[in-house]
PDB file of C-alpha atoms and ligand atoms in Angstrom:
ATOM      1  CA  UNK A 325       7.775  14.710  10.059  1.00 46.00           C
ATOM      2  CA  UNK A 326       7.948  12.521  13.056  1.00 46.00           C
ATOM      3  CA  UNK A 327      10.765   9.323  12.120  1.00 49.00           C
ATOM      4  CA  UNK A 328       8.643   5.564  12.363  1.00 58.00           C
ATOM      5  CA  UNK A 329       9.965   2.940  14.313  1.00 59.00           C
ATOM      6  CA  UNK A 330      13.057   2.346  11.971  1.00 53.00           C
ATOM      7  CA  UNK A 331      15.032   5.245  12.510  1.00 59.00           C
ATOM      8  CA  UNK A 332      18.429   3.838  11.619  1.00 61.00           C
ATOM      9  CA  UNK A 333      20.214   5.540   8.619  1.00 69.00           C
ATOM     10  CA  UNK A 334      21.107   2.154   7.439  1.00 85.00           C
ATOM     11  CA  UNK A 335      16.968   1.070   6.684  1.00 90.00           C
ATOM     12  CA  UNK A 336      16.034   1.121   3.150  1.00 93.00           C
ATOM     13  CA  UNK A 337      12.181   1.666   4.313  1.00 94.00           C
ATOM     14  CA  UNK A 338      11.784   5.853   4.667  1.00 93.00           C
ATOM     15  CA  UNK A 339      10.836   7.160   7.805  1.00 93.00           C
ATOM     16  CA  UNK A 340       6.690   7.218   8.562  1.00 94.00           C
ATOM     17  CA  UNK A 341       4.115   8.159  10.773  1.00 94.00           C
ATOM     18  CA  UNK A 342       3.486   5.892  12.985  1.00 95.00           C
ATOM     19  CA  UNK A 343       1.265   7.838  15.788  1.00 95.00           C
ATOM     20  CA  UNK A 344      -2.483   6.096  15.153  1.00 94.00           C
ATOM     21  CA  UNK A 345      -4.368   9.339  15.797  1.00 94.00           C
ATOM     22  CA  UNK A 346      -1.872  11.468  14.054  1.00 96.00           C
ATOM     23  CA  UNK A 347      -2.446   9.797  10.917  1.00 95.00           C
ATOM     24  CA  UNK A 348      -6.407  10.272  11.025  1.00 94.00           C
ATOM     25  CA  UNK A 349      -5.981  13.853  11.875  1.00 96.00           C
ATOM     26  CA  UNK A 350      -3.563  14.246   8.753  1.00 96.00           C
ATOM     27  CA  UNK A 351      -5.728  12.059   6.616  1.00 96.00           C
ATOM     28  CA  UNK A 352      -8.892  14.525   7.039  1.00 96.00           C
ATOM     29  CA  UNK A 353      -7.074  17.737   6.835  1.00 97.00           C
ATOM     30  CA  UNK A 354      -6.132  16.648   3.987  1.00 97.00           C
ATOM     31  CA  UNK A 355      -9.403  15.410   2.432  1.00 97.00           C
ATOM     32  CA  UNK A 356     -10.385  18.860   3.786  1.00 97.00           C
ATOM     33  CA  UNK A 357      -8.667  20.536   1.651  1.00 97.00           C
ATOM     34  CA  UNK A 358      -8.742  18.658  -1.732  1.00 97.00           C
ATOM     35  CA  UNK A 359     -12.560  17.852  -1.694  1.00 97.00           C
ATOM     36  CA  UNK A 360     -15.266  20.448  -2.641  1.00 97.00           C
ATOM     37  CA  UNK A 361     -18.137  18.997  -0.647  1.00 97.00           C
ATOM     38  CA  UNK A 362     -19.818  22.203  -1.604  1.00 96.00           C
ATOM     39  CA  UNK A 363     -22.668  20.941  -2.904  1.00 96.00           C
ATOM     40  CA  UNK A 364     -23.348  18.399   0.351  1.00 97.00           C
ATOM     41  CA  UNK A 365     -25.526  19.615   3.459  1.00 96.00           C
ATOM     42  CA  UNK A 366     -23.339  20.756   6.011  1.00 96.00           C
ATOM     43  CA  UNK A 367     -24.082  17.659   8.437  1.00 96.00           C
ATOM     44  CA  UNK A 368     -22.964  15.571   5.671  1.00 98.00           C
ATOM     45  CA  UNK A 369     -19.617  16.642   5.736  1.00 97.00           C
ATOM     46  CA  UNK A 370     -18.130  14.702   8.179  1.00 97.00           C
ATOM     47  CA  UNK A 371     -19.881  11.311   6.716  1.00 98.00           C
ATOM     48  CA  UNK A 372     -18.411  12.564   3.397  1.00 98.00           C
ATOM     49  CA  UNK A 373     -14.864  12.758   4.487  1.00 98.00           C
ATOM     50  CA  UNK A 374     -15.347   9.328   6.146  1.00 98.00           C
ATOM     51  CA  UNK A 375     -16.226   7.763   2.931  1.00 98.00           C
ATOM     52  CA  UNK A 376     -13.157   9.255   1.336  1.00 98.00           C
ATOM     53  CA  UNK A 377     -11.124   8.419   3.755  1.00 97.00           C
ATOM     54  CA  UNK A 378     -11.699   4.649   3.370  1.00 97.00           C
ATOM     55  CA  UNK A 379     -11.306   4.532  -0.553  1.00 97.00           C
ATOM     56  CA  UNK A 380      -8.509   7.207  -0.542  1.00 97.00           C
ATOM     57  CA  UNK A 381     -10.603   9.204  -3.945  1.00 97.00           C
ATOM     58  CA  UNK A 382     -11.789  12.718  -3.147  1.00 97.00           C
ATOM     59  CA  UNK A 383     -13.821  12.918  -6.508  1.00 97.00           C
ATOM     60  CA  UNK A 384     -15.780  11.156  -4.710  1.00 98.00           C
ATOM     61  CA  UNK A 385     -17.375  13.679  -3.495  1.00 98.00           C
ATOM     62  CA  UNK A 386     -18.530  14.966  -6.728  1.00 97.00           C
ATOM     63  CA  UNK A 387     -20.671  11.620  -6.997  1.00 98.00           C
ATOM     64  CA  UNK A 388     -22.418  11.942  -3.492  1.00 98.00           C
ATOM     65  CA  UNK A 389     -25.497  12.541  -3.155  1.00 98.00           C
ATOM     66  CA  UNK A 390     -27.139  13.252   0.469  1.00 98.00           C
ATOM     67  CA  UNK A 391     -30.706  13.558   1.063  1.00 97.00           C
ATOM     68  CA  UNK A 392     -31.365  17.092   3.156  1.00 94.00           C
ATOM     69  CA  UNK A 393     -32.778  15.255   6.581  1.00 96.00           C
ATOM     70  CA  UNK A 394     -30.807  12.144   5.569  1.00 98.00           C
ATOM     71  CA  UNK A 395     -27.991  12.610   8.505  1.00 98.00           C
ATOM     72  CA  UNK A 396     -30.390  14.119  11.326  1.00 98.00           C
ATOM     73  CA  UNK A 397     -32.736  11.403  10.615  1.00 98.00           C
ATOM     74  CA  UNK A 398     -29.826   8.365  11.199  1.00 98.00           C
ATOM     75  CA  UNK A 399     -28.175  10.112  13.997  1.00 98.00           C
ATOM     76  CA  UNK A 400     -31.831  10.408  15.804  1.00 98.00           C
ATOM     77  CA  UNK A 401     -32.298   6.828  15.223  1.00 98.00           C
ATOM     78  CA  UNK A 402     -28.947   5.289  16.482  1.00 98.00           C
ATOM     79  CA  UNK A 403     -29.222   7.179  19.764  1.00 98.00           C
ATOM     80  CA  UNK A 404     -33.030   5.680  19.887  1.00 98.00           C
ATOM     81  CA  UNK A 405     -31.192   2.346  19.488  1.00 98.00           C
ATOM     82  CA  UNK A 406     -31.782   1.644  15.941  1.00 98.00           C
ATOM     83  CA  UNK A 407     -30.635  -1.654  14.653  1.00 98.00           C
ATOM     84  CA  UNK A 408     -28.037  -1.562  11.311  1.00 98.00           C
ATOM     85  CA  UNK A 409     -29.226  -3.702   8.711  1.00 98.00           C
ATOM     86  CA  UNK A 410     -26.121  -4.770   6.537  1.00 98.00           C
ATOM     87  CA  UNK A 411     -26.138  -6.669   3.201  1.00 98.00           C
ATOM     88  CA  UNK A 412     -22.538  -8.018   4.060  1.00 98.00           C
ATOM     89  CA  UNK A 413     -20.769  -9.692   6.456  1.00 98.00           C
ATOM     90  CA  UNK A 414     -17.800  -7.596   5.388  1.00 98.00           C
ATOM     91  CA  UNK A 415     -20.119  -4.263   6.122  1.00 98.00           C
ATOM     92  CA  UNK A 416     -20.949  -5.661   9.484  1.00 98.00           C
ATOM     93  CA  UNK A 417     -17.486  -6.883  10.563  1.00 98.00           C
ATOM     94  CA  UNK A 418     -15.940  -3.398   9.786  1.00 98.00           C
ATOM     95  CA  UNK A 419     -18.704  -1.062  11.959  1.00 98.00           C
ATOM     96  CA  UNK A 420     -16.851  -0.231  14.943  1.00 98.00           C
ATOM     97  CA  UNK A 421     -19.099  -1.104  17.771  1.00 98.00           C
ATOM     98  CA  UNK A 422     -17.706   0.973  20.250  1.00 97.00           C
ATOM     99  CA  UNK A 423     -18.523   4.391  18.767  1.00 97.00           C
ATOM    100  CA  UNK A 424     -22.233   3.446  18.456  1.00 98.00           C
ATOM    101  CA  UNK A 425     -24.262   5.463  20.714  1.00 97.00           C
ATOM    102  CA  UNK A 426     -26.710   3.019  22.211  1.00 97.00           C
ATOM    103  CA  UNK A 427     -25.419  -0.743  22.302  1.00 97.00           C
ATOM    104  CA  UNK A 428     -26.897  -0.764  18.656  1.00 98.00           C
ATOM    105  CA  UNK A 429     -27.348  -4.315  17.054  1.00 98.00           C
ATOM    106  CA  UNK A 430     -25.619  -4.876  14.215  1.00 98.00           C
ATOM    107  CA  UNK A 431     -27.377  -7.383  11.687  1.00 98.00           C
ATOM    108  CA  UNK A 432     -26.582  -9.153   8.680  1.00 98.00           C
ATOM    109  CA  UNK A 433     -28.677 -11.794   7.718  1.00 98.00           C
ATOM    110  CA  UNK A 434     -26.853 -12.844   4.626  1.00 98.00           C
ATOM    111  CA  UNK A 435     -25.704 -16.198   6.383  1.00 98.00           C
ATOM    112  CA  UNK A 436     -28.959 -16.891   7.841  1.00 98.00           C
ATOM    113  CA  UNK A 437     -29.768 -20.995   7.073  1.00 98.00           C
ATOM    114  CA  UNK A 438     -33.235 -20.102   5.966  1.00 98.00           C
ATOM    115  CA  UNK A 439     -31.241 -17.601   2.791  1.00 98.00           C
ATOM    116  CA  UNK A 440     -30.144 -20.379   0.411  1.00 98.00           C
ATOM    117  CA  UNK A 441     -33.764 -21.699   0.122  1.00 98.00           C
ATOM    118  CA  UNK A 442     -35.455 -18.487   0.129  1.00 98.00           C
ATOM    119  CA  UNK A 443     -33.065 -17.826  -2.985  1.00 98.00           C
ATOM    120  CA  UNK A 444     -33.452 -20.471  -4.754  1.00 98.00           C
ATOM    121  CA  UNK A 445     -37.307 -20.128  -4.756  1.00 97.00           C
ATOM    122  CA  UNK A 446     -37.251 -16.089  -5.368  1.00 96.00           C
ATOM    123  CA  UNK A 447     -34.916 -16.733  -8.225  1.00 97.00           C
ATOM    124  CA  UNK A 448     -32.705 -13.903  -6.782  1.00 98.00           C
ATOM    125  CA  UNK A 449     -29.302 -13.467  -5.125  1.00 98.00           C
ATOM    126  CA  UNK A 450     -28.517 -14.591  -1.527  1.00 98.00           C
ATOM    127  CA  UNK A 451     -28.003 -11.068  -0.901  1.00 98.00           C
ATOM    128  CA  UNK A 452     -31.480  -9.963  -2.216  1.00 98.00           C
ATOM    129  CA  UNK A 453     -33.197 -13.110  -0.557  1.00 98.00           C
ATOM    130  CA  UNK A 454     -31.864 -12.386   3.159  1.00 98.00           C
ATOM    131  CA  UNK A 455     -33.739  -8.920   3.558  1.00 98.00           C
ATOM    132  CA  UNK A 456     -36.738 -11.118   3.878  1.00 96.00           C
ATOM    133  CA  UNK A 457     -35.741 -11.709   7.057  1.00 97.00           C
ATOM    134  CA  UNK A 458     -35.644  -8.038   8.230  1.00 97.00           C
ATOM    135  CA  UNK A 459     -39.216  -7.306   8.049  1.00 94.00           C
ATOM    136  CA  UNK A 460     -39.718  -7.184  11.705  1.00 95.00           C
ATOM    137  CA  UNK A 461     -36.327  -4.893  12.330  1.00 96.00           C
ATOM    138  CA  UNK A 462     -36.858  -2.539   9.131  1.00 97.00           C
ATOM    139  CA  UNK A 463     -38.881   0.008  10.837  1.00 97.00           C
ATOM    140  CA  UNK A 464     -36.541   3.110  11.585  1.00 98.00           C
ATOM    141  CA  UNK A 465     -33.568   0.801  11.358  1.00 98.00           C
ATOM    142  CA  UNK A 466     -30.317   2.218   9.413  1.00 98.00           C
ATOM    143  CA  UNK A 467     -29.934  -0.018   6.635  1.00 98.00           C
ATOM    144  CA  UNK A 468     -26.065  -0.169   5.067  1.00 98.00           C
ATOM    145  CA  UNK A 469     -25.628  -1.750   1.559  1.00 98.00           C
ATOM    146  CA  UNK A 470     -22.269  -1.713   0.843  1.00 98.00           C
ATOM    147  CA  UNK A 471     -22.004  -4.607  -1.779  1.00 98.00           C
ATOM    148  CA  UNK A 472     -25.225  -5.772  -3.157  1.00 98.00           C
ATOM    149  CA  UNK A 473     -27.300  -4.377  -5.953  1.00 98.00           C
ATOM    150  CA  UNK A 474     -29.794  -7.178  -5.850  1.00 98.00           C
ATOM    151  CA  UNK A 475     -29.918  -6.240  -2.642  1.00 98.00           C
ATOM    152  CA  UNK A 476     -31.143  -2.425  -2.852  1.00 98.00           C
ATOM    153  CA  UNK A 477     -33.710  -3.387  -5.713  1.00 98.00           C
ATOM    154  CA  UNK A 478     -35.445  -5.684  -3.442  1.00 98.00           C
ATOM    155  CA  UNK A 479     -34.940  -3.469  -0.256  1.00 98.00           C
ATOM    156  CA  UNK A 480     -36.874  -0.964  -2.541  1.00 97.00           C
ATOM    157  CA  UNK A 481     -39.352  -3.443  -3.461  1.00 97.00           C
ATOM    158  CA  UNK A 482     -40.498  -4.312  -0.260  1.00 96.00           C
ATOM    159  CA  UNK A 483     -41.041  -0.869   0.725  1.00 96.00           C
ATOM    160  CA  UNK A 484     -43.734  -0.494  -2.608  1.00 95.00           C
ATOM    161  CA  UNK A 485     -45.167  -3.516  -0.620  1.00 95.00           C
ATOM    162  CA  UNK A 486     -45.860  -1.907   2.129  1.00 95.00           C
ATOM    163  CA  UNK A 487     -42.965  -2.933   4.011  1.00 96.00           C
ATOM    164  CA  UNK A 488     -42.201  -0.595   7.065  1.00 96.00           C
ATOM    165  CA  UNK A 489     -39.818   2.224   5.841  1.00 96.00           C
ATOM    166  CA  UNK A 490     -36.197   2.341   7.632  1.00 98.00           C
ATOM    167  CA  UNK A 491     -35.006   6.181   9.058  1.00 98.00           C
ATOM    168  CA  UNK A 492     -32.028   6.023   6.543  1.00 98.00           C
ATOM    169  CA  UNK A 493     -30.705   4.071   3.862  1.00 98.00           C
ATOM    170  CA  UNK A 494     -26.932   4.337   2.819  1.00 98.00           C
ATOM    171  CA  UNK A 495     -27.388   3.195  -0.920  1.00 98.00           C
ATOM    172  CA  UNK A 496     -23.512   2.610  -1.720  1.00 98.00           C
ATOM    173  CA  UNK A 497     -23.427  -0.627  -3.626  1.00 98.00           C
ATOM    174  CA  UNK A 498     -20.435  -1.242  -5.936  1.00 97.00           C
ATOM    175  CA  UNK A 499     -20.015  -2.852  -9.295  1.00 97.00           C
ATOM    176  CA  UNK A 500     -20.487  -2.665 -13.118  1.00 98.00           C
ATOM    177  CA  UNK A 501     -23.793  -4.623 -13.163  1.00 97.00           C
ATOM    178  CA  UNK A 502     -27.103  -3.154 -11.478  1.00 98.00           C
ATOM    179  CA  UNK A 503     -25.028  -0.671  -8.947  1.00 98.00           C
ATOM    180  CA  UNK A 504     -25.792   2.272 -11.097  1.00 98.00           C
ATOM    181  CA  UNK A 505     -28.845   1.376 -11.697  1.00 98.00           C
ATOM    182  CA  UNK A 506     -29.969   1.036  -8.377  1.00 98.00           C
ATOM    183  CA  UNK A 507     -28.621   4.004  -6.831  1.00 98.00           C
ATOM    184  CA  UNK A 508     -30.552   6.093  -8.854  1.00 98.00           C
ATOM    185  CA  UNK A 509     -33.623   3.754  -8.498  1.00 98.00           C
ATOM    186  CA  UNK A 510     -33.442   4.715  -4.918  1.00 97.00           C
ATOM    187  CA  UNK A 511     -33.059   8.349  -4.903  1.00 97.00           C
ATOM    188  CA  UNK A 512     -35.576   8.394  -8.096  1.00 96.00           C
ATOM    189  CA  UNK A 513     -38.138   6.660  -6.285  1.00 93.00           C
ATOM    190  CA  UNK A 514     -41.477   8.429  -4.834  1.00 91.00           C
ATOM    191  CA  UNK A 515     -41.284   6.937  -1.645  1.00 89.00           C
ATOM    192  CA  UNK A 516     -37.510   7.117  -1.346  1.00 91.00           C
ATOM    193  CA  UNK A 517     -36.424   6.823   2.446  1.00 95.00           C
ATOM    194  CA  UNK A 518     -34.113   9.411   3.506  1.00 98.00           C
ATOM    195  CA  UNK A 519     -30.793   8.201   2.030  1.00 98.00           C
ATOM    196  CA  UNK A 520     -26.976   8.649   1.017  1.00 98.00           C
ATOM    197  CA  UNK A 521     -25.260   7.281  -2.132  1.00 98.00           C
ATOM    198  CA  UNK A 522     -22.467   7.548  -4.453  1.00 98.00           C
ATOM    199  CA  UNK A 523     -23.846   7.902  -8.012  1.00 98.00           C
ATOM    200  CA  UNK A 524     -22.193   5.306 -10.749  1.00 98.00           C
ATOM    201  CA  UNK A 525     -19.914   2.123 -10.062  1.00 98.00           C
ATOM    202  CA  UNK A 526     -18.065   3.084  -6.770  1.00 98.00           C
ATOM    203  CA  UNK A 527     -19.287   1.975  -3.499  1.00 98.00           C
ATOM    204  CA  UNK A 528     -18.468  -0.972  -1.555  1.00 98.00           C
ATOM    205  CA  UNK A 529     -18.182  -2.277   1.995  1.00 98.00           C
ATOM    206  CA  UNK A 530     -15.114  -0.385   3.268  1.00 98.00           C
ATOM    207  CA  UNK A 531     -17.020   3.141   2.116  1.00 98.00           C
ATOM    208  CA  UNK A 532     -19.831   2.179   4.089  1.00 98.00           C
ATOM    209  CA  UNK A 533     -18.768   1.335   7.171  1.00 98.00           C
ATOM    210  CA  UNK A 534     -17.221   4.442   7.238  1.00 98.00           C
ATOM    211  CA  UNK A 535     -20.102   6.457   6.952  1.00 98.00           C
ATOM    212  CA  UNK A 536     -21.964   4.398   9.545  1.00 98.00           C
ATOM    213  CA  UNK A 537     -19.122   5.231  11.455  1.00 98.00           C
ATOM    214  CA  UNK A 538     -19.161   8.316  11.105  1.00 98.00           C
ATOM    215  CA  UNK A 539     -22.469   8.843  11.879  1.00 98.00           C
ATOM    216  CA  UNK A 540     -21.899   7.001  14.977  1.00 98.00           C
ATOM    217  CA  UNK A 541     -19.146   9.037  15.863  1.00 97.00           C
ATOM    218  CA  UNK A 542     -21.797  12.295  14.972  1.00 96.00           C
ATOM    219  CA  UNK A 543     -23.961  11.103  17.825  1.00 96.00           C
ATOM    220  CA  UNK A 544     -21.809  12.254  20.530  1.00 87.00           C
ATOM    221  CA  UNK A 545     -21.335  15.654  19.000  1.00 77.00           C
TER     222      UNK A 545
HETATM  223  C1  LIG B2041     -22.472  -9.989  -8.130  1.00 92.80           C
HETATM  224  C2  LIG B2041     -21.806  -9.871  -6.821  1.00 92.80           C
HETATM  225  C3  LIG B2041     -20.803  -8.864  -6.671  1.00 92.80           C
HETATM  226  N1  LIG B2041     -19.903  -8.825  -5.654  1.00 92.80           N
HETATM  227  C4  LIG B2041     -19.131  -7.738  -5.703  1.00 92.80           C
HETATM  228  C5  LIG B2041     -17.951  -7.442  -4.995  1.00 92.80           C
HETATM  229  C6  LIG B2041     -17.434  -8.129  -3.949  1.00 92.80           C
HETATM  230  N2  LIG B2041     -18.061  -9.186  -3.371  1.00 92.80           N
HETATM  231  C7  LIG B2041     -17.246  -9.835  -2.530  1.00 92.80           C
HETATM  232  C8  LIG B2041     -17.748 -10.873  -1.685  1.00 92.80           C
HETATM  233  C9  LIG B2041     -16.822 -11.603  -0.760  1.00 92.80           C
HETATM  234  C10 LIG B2041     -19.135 -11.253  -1.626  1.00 92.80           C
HETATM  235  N3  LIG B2041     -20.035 -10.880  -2.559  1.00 92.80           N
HETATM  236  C11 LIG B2041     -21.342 -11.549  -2.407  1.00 92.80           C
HETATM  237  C12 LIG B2041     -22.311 -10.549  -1.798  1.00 92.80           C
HETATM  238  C13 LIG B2041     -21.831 -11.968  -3.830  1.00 92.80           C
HETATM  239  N4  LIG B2041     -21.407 -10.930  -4.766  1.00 92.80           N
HETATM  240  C14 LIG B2041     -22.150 -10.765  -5.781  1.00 92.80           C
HETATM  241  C15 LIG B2041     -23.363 -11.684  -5.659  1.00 92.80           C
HETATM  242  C16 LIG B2041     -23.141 -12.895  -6.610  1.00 92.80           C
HETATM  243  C17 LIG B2041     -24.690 -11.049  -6.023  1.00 92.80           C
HETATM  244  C18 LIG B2041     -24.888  -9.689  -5.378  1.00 92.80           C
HETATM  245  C19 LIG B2041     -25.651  -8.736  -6.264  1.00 92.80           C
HETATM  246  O1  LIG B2041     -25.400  -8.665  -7.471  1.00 92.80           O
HETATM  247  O2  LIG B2041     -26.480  -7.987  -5.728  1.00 92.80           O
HETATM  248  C20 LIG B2041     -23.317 -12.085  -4.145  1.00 92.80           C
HETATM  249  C21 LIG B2041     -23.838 -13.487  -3.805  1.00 92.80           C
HETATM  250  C22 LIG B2041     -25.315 -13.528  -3.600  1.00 92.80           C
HETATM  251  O3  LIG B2041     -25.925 -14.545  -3.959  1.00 92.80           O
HETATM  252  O4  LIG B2041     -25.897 -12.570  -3.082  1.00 92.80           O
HETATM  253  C23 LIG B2041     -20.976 -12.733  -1.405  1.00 92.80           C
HETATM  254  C24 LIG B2041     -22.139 -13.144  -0.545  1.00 92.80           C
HETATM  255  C25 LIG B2041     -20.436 -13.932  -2.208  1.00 92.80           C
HETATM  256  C26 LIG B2041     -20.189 -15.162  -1.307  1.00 92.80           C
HETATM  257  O5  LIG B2041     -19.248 -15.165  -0.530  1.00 92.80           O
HETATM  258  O6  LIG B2041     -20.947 -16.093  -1.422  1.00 92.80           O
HETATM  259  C27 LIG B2041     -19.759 -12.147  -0.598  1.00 92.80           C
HETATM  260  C28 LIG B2041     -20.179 -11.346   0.661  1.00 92.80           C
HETATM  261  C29 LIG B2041     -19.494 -11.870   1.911  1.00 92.80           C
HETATM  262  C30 LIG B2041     -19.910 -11.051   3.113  1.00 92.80           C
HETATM  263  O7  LIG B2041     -20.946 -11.323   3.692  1.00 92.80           O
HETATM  264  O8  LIG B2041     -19.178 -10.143   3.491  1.00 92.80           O
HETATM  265  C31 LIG B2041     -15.843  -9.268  -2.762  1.00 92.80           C
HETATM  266  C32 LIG B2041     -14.880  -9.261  -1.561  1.00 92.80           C
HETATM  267  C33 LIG B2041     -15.284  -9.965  -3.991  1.00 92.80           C
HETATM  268  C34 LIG B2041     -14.318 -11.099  -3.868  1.00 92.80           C
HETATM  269  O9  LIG B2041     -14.590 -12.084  -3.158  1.00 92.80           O
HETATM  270  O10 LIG B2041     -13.307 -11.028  -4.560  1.00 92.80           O
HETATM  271  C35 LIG B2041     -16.134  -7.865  -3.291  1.00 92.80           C
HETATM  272  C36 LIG B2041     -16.301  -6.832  -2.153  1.00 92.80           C
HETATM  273  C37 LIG B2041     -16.662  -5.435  -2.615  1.00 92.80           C
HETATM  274  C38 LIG B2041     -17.137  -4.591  -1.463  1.00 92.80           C
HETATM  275  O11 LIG B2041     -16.487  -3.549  -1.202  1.00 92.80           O
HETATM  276  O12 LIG B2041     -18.149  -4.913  -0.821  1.00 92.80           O
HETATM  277  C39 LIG B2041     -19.719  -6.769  -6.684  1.00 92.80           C
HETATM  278  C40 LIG B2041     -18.673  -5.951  -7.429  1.00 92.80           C
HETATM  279  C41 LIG B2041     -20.614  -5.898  -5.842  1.00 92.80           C
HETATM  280  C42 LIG B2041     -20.536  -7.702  -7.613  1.00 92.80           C
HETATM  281  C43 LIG B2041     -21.800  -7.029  -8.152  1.00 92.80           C
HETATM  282  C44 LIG B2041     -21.636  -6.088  -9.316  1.00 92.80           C
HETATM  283  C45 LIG B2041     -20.859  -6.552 -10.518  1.00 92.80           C
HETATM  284  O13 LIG B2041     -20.272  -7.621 -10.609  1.00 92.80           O
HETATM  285  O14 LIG B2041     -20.822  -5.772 -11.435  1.00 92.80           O
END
C-alpha cells in the first residue's frame, strides 16, 4: 500500500491512499467483486457500480431494478443534448458537468419564484409543485429524482395527462414515507418511461448523481 502524505513513524493517523484515481480504481474493483449484479442488463453495470460507489452498500444491488432499453435510451439522449431534470438542488450541484457529452443543461426548478405559490394552491410539496415548470423540457429529457417522492407521483401524473414522456427516468427517491411506494408506482405503471430504481427506502441525491454520471461517463465509450 502506497504511505499518504504523513509518512512519519511518529503520526498517530495510519498511512492512506492518497492518489485520486487510485482510489476510484480500488473502489470499483472492489464493488466488482462483492456485488452480484447478475440479475442487471449488462449496460447497467457500470451505472450500478456508480450507485454503490456513492452510498458505500453493495446489497444494493439486490434492490435495483433496470428497465432492458433503460441505459441505451439515456445515453442516446445525452449525446442528442438532452436536458437533466433534477428534483434537488443537491442532485444538480453534484452532476459533474464536465463528463456530459453535449454541453447538457442541467435543471432544477425547485427554487423557481413561481414554486411556493404553485404549492400552496396544488396542496402538494415544493418538490412536487416545481415539475410544473418542466412541461416544455420533459420531452426525451433525463429526469433524476434523487430526494422527492411527491415528486415522482406527480412526475407520473403528468405523464397520465398527457404530458410528453422523458427518454429515462432514474426513480431513486429516499425515505420512509411515499419512497417505496413510488418506486414501484413507476415501474408498475402501463405507461412507465424507461427507468432505473432502487426498490424500498434507499435512494437519495448522492446515488443519483452517480448514475447520471455514470451514464455520462458511458457516452464516450
Ligand atoms: C419529506 C422530505 C424529505 N426529505 C428527505 C431527505 C433529505 N432532504 C434534505 C433536504 C435538504 C431537502 N429536502 C426537501 C426536498 C424537502 N424534503 C422533504 C419535503 C418536505 C417533501 C418532499 C417529498 O416528500 O416528496 C421537501 C420540501 C418540499 O416542499 O418539497 C428540501 C426542498 C427542503 C428545503 O430545503 O426546503 C431540501 C432540498 C434542497 C435541494 O434542493 O437540494 C436532506 C439533506 C435532509 C436534511 O436537510 O437534513 C435529505 C437529503 C437526502 C438525499 O439524499 O437527497 C427525505 C428522506 C427524502 C424526506 C421524504 C421521505 C420521508 O421523510 O420519509
Amino acid at each position: 500500500m502506497s504511505a499518504g502524505p504523513t509518512e512519519s513513524t511518529q503520526s498517530a493517523v495510519p498511512s492512506y491512499i492518497a492518489d485520486g484515481p487510485e482510489i476510484y480504481r480500488r473502489s470499483f474493483a472492489i464493488i466488482r467483486d462483492e456485488a452480484d449484479l447478475t440479475h442487471l442488463p449488462e449496460d447497467a453495470h457500470d451505472v450500478v457500480i456508480r450507485m454503490i460507489h456513492s452510498c458505500g452498500m453493495v446489497d444494493l444491488a439486490a434492490d435495483t431494478e433496470v428497465s432492458p432499453g433503460a441505459i441505451a435510451a439515456a445515453q442516446r439522449a445525452l449525446r442528442a443534448g438532452a436536458p437533466v431534470l433534477c428534483d434537488a438542488e443537491m442532485v444538480a450541484s453534484g452532476i459533474t458537468r464536465r463528463f456530459l457529452p453535449a454541453g447538457n443543461e442541467v435543471i432544477c426548478t425547485l427554487n423557481d419564484p413561481r414554486v411556493p405559490d404553485l404549492a400552496a394552491a396544488q396542496g402538494t410539496t415544493r418538490s412536487a409543485a416545481a415539475l410544473d415548470l418542466w412541461h416544455d423540457r420533459l420531452d426525451g429529457a433525463v429526469v433524476a429524482i434523487g430526494n422527492a417522492p411527491t415528486a415522482l407521483f406527480r412526475l407520473l401524473e403528468m405523464i397520465e395527462a398527457g404530458a410528453p414522456r422523458p427518454a429515462v427516468v432514474l426513480g431513486l427517491p429516499v425515505g420512509f414515507v411515499g419512497a417505496m411506494e413510488s418506486k414501484a408506482a413507476l415501474v408498475a405503471h402501463p405507461a412507465s418511461p424507461e427507468h432505473v430504481v432502487v426498490h424500498g427506502r434507499r435512494g437519495g441525491s448522492a446515488m443519483t448523481v452517480g448514475a447520471v454520471n455514470a451514464l455520462a461517463l458511458g457516452c464516450a465509450a
